Amino acid sequence: MKNKLMFIYAHPDDETFASGGTILQYAHQPGWEVTLYCATRGEGGSTGTPPLCPQHRLGEVRADELAKAAKVLGIDRVILRDFGDGKLANVPFHILVDDITQSICKEQPSAVITFPSHGISGHPDHQTIHQATTEAIRQIQKNRMIQLYYIVIPQSVAKEQTIYTTPDQEVTNQVNVSVWRKKIMEALQCHKTQQRSVERVFPGVSNGHWEHLRTFEYYQKAGTTGIFREDGL
């Protein structure tokens, strides 16, 4: 029986921006499977610079970009929903929680990864996904144990960006992703409509430069602090 990780995010590209290296690490590790749950099709985002499609087709285009990125990352299964980009907070909370709960119960992962409460970028959809996933895990844990992790950026490694960070002492896990940086770049390049955002966060990636990508991805195990930081999840 294989171990499973399940990543739960709001938009196409969240998976690569947040956890691309971790996904690669476990997707290519014998005995592991990786599932991605994406709550929206990203139709509220940019169509590219210059535009690569009309706005009304963006959800379709970004779904295709996600499929290509998932192939690069080695994701075994993508669960793509259409709850509305920028509108997750308007979805009745119990409906979103129930859908996430049912998806987790079907996939039976040993651990789930999602955004922290602030969503890192502060995006309301990221924050809503955090709330709904946390509640789903709370309900599931009444019957079975499942570990929940939040993707975080430690204060000590944060660059000058408009992001929310996490105190270093609250970071419980780190994954060395240095060997996967070129693949992370390839997955980021799949999100062609979002290259302006990619370049803002990861300068040079659109032109094939991956050497300066992060070497670690960091997590906080829900309900604990990082007095002793673990390698891996």
mmCIF file of N, CA and C in Angstrom, residues 133-206:
data_model
loop_
_atom_site.group_PDB
_atom_site.id
_atom_site.type_symbol
_atom_site.label_atom_id
_atom_site.label_comp_id
_atom_site.label_asym_id
_atom_site.label_seq_id
_atom_site.Cartn_x
_atom_site.Cartn_y
_atom_site.Cartn_z
ATOM 1 N N THR A 133 -10.004 23.635 4.636
ATOM 2 C CA THR A 133 -9.198 22.418 4.773
ATOM 3 C C THR A 133 -8.967 22.079 6.238
ATOM 4 N N THR A 134 -8.692 23.089 7.038
ATOM 5 C CA THR A 134 -8.489 22.866 8.468
ATOM 6 C C THR A 134 -9.742 22.288 9.112
ATOM 7 N N GLU A 135 -10.899 22.803 8.724
ATOM 8 C CA GLU A 135 -12.156 22.282 9.266
ATOM 9 C C GLU A 135 -12.414 20.856 8.773
ATOM 10 N N ALA A 136 -12.105 20.595 7.505
ATOM 11 C CA ALA A 136 -12.283 19.242 6.972
ATOM 12 C C ALA A 136 -11.431 18.237 7.742
ATOM 13 N N ILE A 137 -10.187 18.596 7.997
ATOM 14 C CA ILE A 137 -9.297 17.708 8.755
ATOM 15 C C ILE A 137 -9.810 17.518 10.179
ATOM 16 N N ARG A 138 -10.311 18.589 10.776
ATOM 17 C CA ARG A 138 -10.850 18.486 12.141
ATOM 18 C C ARG A 138 -11.975 17.459 12.189
ATOM 19 N N GLN A 139 -12.834 17.483 11.179
ATOM 20 C CA GLN A 139 -13.946 16.537 11.147
ATOM 21 C C GLN A 139 -13.465 15.113 10.898
ATOM 22 N N ILE A 140 -12.527 14.957 9.983
ATOM 23 C CA ILE A 140 -12.017 13.625 9.647
ATOM 24 C C ILE A 140 -11.291 13.002 10.829
ATOM 25 N N GLN A 141 -10.585 13.828 11.595
ATOM 26 C CA GLN A 141 -9.793 13.304 12.710
ATOM 27 C C GLN A 141 -10.649 12.744 13.850
ATOM 28 N N LYS A 142 -11.948 12.912 13.755
ATOM 29 C CA LYS A 142 -12.827 12.268 14.733
ATOM 30 C C LYS A 142 -12.808 10.753 14.554
ATOM 31 N N ASN A 143 -12.476 10.318 13.323
ATOM 32 C CA ASN A 143 -12.515 8.892 13.002
ATOM 33 C C ASN A 143 -11.165 8.299 12.616
ATOM 34 N N ARG A 144 -10.261 9.119 12.123
ATOM 35 C CA ARG A 144 -8.947 8.597 11.734
ATOM 36 C C ARG A 144 -7.906 9.702 11.840
ATOM 37 N N MET A 145 -6.668 9.293 12.061
ATOM 38 C CA MET A 145 -5.583 10.257 12.209
ATOM 39 C C MET A 145 -5.052 10.648 10.839
ATOM 40 N N ILE A 146 -4.926 11.919 10.626
ATOM 41 C CA ILE A 146 -4.335 12.422 9.395
ATOM 42 C C ILE A 146 -3.561 13.690 9.739
ATOM 43 N N GLN A 147 -2.348 13.797 9.240
ATOM 44 C CA GLN A 147 -1.504 14.936 9.591
ATOM 45 C C GLN A 147 -1.763 16.107 8.653
ATOM 46 N N LEU A 148 -1.815 17.308 9.197
ATOM 47 C CA LEU A 148 -2.026 18.524 8.420
ATOM 48 C C LEU A 148 -0.802 19.415 8.530
ATOM 49 N N TYR A 149 -0.320 19.876 7.375
ATOM 50 C CA TYR A 149 0.817 20.793 7.320
ATOM 51 C C TYR A 149 0.410 22.064 6.581
ATOM 52 N N TYR A 150 0.984 23.181 7.022
ATOM 53 C CA TYR A 150 0.803 24.452 6.321
ATOM 54 C C TYR A 150 2.127 24.853 5.672
ATOM 55 N N ILE A 151 2.080 25.211 4.399
ATOM 56 C CA ILE A 151 3.262 25.739 3.723
ATOM 57 C C ILE A 151 3.556 27.128 4.292
ATOM 58 N N VAL A 152 4.801 27.377 4.682
ATOM 59 C CA VAL A 152 5.141 28.668 5.297
ATOM 60 C C VAL A 152 6.473 29.184 4.762
ATOM 61 N N ILE A 153 6.721 30.457 5.000
ATOM 62 C CA ILE A 153 8.008 31.073 4.683
ATOM 63 C C ILE A 153 8.588 31.624 5.985
ATOM 64 N N PRO A 154 9.683 31.060 6.468
ATOM 65 C CA PRO A 154 10.282 31.549 7.715
ATOM 66 C C PRO A 154 10.726 33.002 7.586
ATOM 67 N N GLN A 155 10.603 33.737 8.656
ATOM 68 C CA GLN A 155 11.012 35.140 8.644
ATOM 69 C C GLN A 155 12.473 35.296 8.246
ATOM 70 N N SER A 156 13.316 34.357 8.645
ATOM 71 C CA SER A 156 14.755 34.491 8.413
ATOM 72 C C SER A 156 15.159 34.320 6.956
ATOM 73 N N VAL A 157 14.297 33.715 6.135
ATOM 74 C CA VAL A 157 14.661 33.487 4.731
ATOM 75 C C VAL A 157 13.825 34.319 3.769
ATOM 76 N N ALA A 158 12.877 35.080 4.290
ATOM 77 C CA ALA A 158 11.997 35.862 3.426
ATOM 78 C C ALA A 158 12.762 36.980 2.741
ATOM 79 N N LYS A 159 12.466 37.164 1.462
ATOM 80 C CA LYS A 159 13.053 38.263 0.711
ATOM 81 C C LYS A 159 12.114 39.462 0.792
ATOM 82 N N GLU A 160 12.520 40.550 0.174
ATOM 83 C CA GLU A 160 11.705 41.766 0.198
ATOM 84 C C GLU A 160 10.540 41.604 -0.769
ATOM 85 N N GLN A 161 9.498 40.962 -0.306
ATOM 86 C CA GLN A 161 8.302 40.761 -1.102
ATOM 87 C C GLN A 161 7.094 41.049 -0.227
ATOM 88 N N THR A 162 5.967 41.269 -0.873
ATOM 89 C CA THR A 162 4.744 41.521 -0.121
ATOM 90 C C THR A 162 4.130 40.178 0.246
ATOM 91 N N ILE A 163 4.656 39.563 1.279
ATOM 92 C CA ILE A 163 4.190 38.261 1.729
ATOM 93 C C ILE A 163 4.116 38.249 3.247
ATOM 94 N N TYR A 164 3.360 37.297 3.744
ATOM 95 C CA TYR A 164 3.304 37.064 5.183
ATOM 96 C C TYR A 164 4.285 35.950 5.519
ATOM 97 N N THR A 165 5.030 36.141 6.580
ATOM 98 C CA THR A 165 6.012 35.143 6.989
ATOM 99 C C THR A 165 5.595 34.501 8.314
ATOM 100 N N THR A 166 6.355 33.492 8.699
ATOM 101 C CA THR A 166 6.085 32.756 9.935
ATOM 102 C C THR A 166 7.333 32.786 10.810
ATOM 103 N N PRO A 167 7.192 33.067 12.100
ATOM 104 C CA PRO A 167 8.365 33.045 12.983
ATOM 105 C C PRO A 167 9.103 31.714 12.875
ATOM 106 N N ASP A 168 10.415 31.781 12.857
ATOM 107 C CA ASP A 168 11.215 30.573 12.664
ATOM 108 C C ASP A 168 10.890 29.476 13.675
ATOM 109 N N GLN A 169 10.589 29.862 14.900
ATOM 110 C CA GLN A 169 10.331 28.862 15.932
ATOM 111 C C GLN A 169 9.031 28.099 15.702
ATOM 112 N N GLU A 170 8.192 28.569 14.775
ATOM 113 C CA GLU A 170 6.942 27.874 14.477
ATOM 114 C C GLU A 170 7.065 26.956 13.260
ATOM 115 N N VAL A 171 8.219 26.973 12.609
ATOM 116 C CA VAL A 171 8.450 26.118 11.436
ATOM 117 C C VAL A 171 8.908 24.748 11.922
ATOM 118 N N THR A 172 8.165 23.712 11.564
ATOM 119 C CA THR A 172 8.447 22.372 12.101
ATOM 120 C C THR A 172 9.139 21.447 11.112
ATOM 121 N N ASN A 173 9.007 21.721 9.816
ATOM 122 C CA ASN A 173 9.541 20.798 8.813
ATOM 123 C C ASN A 173 10.162 21.561 7.660
ATOM 124 N N GLN A 174 11.176 20.965 7.062
ATOM 125 C CA GLN A 174 11.785 21.532 5.865
ATOM 126 C C GLN A 174 12.085 20.407 4.881
ATOM 127 N N VAL A 175 11.928 20.713 3.598
ATOM 128 C CA VAL A 175 12.209 19.741 2.544
ATOM 129 C C VAL A 175 13.282 20.329 1.644
ATOM 130 N N ASN A 176 14.388 19.634 1.514
ATOM 131 C CA ASN A 176 15.475 20.074 0.635
ATOM 132 C C ASN A 176 15.065 19.805 -0.805
ATOM 133 N N VAL A 177 14.872 20.872 -1.578
ATOM 134 C CA VAL A 177 14.389 20.732 -2.956
ATOM 135 C C VAL A 177 15.445 21.166 -3.967
ATOM 136 N N SER A 178 16.684 21.277 -3.535
ATOM 137 C CA SER A 178 17.737 21.815 -4.403
ATOM 138 C C SER A 178 17.904 21.021 -5.691
ATOM 139 N N VAL A 179 17.742 19.700 -5.621
ATOM 140 C CA VAL A 179 17.939 18.881 -6.829
ATOM 141 C C VAL A 179 16.782 19.017 -7.803
ATOM 142 N N TRP A 180 15.696 19.633 -7.385
ATOM 143 C CA TRP A 180 14.499 19.745 -8.218
ATOM 144 C C TRP A 180 14.305 21.139 -8.804
ATOM 145 N N ARG A 181 15.259 22.027 -8.640
ATOM 146 C CA ARG A 181 15.045 23.416 -9.052
ATOM 147 C C ARG A 181 14.794 23.568 -10.553
ATOM 148 N N LYS A 182 15.480 22.814 -11.366
ATOM 149 C CA LYS A 182 15.250 22.924 -12.811
ATOM 150 C C LYS A 182 13.845 22.457 -13.169
ATOM 151 N N LYS A 183 13.385 21.400 -12.529
ATOM 152 C CA LYS A 183 12.032 20.906 -12.770
ATOM 153 C C LYS A 183 10.985 21.895 -12.259
ATOM 154 N N ILE A 184 11.266 22.539 -11.124
ATOM 155 C CA ILE A 184 10.353 23.576 -10.631
ATOM 156 C C ILE A 184 10.224 24.675 -11.676
ATOM 157 N N MET A 185 11.346 25.082 -12.259
ATOM 158 C CA MET A 185 11.329 26.088 -13.316
ATOM 159 C C MET A 185 10.457 25.635 -14.480
ATOM 160 N N GLU A 186 10.609 24.385 -14.897
ATOM 161 C CA GLU A 186 9.829 23.871 -16.022
ATOM 162 C C GLU A 186 8.337 23.886 -15.710
ATOM 163 N N ALA A 187 7.982 23.555 -14.473
ATOM 164 C CA ALA A 187 6.570 23.582 -14.086
ATOM 165 C C ALA A 187 6.039 25.013 -14.046
ATOM 166 N N LEU A 188 6.842 25.941 -13.533
ATOM 167 C CA LEU A 188 6.434 27.352 -13.521
ATOM 168 C C LEU A 188 6.231 27.869 -14.937
ATOM 169 N N GLN A 189 7.074 27.452 -15.857
ATOM 170 C CA GLN A 189 6.961 27.892 -17.245
ATOM 171 C C GLN A 189 5.696 27.374 -17.914
ATOM 172 N N CYS A 190 5.119 26.294 -17.389
ATOM 173 C CA CYS A 190 3.868 25.769 -17.946
ATOM 174 C C CYS A 190 2.710 26.742 -17.745
ATOM 175 N N HIS A 191 2.793 27.557 -16.708
ATOM 176 C CA HIS A 191 1.729 28.527 -16.424
ATOM 177 C C HIS A 191 2.006 29.798 -17.232
ATOM 178 N N LYS A 192 1.849 29.684 -18.532
ATOM 179 C CA LYS A 192 2.265 30.754 -19.452
ATOM 180 C C LYS A 192 1.504 32.054 -19.228
ATOM 181 N N THR A 193 0.224 31.968 -18.917
ATOM 182 C CA THR A 193 -0.549 33.198 -18.715
ATOM 183 C C THR A 193 -0.116 33.947 -17.457
ATOM 184 N N GLN A 194 0.573 33.263 -16.566
ATOM 185 C CA GLN A 194 0.931 33.860 -15.276
ATOM 186 C C GLN A 194 2.416 34.211 -15.176
ATOM 187 N N GLN A 195 3.097 34.334 -16.322
ATOM 188 C CA GLN A 195 4.540 34.556 -16.279
ATOM 189 C C GLN A 195 4.932 35.890 -15.644
ATOM 190 N N ARG A 196 4.052 36.868 -15.688
ATOM 191 C CA ARG A 196 4.360 38.130 -15.015
ATOM 192 C C ARG A 196 4.476 37.907 -13.504
ATOM 193 N N SER A 197 3.569 37.112 -12.951
ATOM 194 C CA SER A 197 3.646 36.779 -11.524
ATOM 195 C C SER A 197 4.859 35.911 -11.234
ATOM 196 N N VAL A 198 5.146 34.976 -12.135
ATOM 197 C CA VAL A 198 6.310 34.106 -11.964
ATOM 198 C C VAL A 198 7.581 34.942 -11.886
ATOM 199 N N GLU A 199 7.713 35.897 -12.796
ATOM 200 C CA GLU A 199 8.923 36.727 -12.830
ATOM 201 C C GLU A 199 9.025 37.639 -11.613
ATOM 202 N N ARG A 200 7.890 38.053 -11.091
ATOM 203 C CA ARG A 200 7.912 38.902 -9.899
ATOM 204 C C ARG A 200 8.440 38.130 -8.691
ATOM 205 N N VAL A 201 8.055 36.873 -8.590
ATOM 206 C CA VAL A 201 8.461 36.059 -7.441
ATOM 207 C C VAL A 201 9.782 35.340 -7.688
ATOM 208 N N PHE A 202 9.965 34.880 -8.928
ATOM 209 C CA PHE A 202 11.170 34.110 -9.279
ATOM 210 C C PHE A 202 11.831 34.726 -10.511
ATOM 211 N N PRO A 203 12.527 35.841 -10.364
ATOM 212 C CA PRO A 203 13.132 36.527 -11.511
ATOM 213 C C PRO A 203 14.066 35.605 -12.300
ATOM 214 N N GLY A 204 13.917 35.651 -13.624
ATOM 215 C CA GLY A 204 14.789 34.889 -14.501
ATOM 216 C C GLY A 204 14.242 33.554 -14.946
ATOM 217 N N VAL A 205 13.223 33.047 -14.255
ATOM 218 C CA VAL A 205 12.694 31.722 -14.573
ATOM 219 C C VAL A 205 12.127 31.664 -15.989
ATOM 220 N N SER A 206 11.441 32.707 -16.416
ATOM 221 C CA SER A 206 10.855 32.708 -17.757
ATOM 222 C C SER A 206 11.911 32.602 -18.843
#
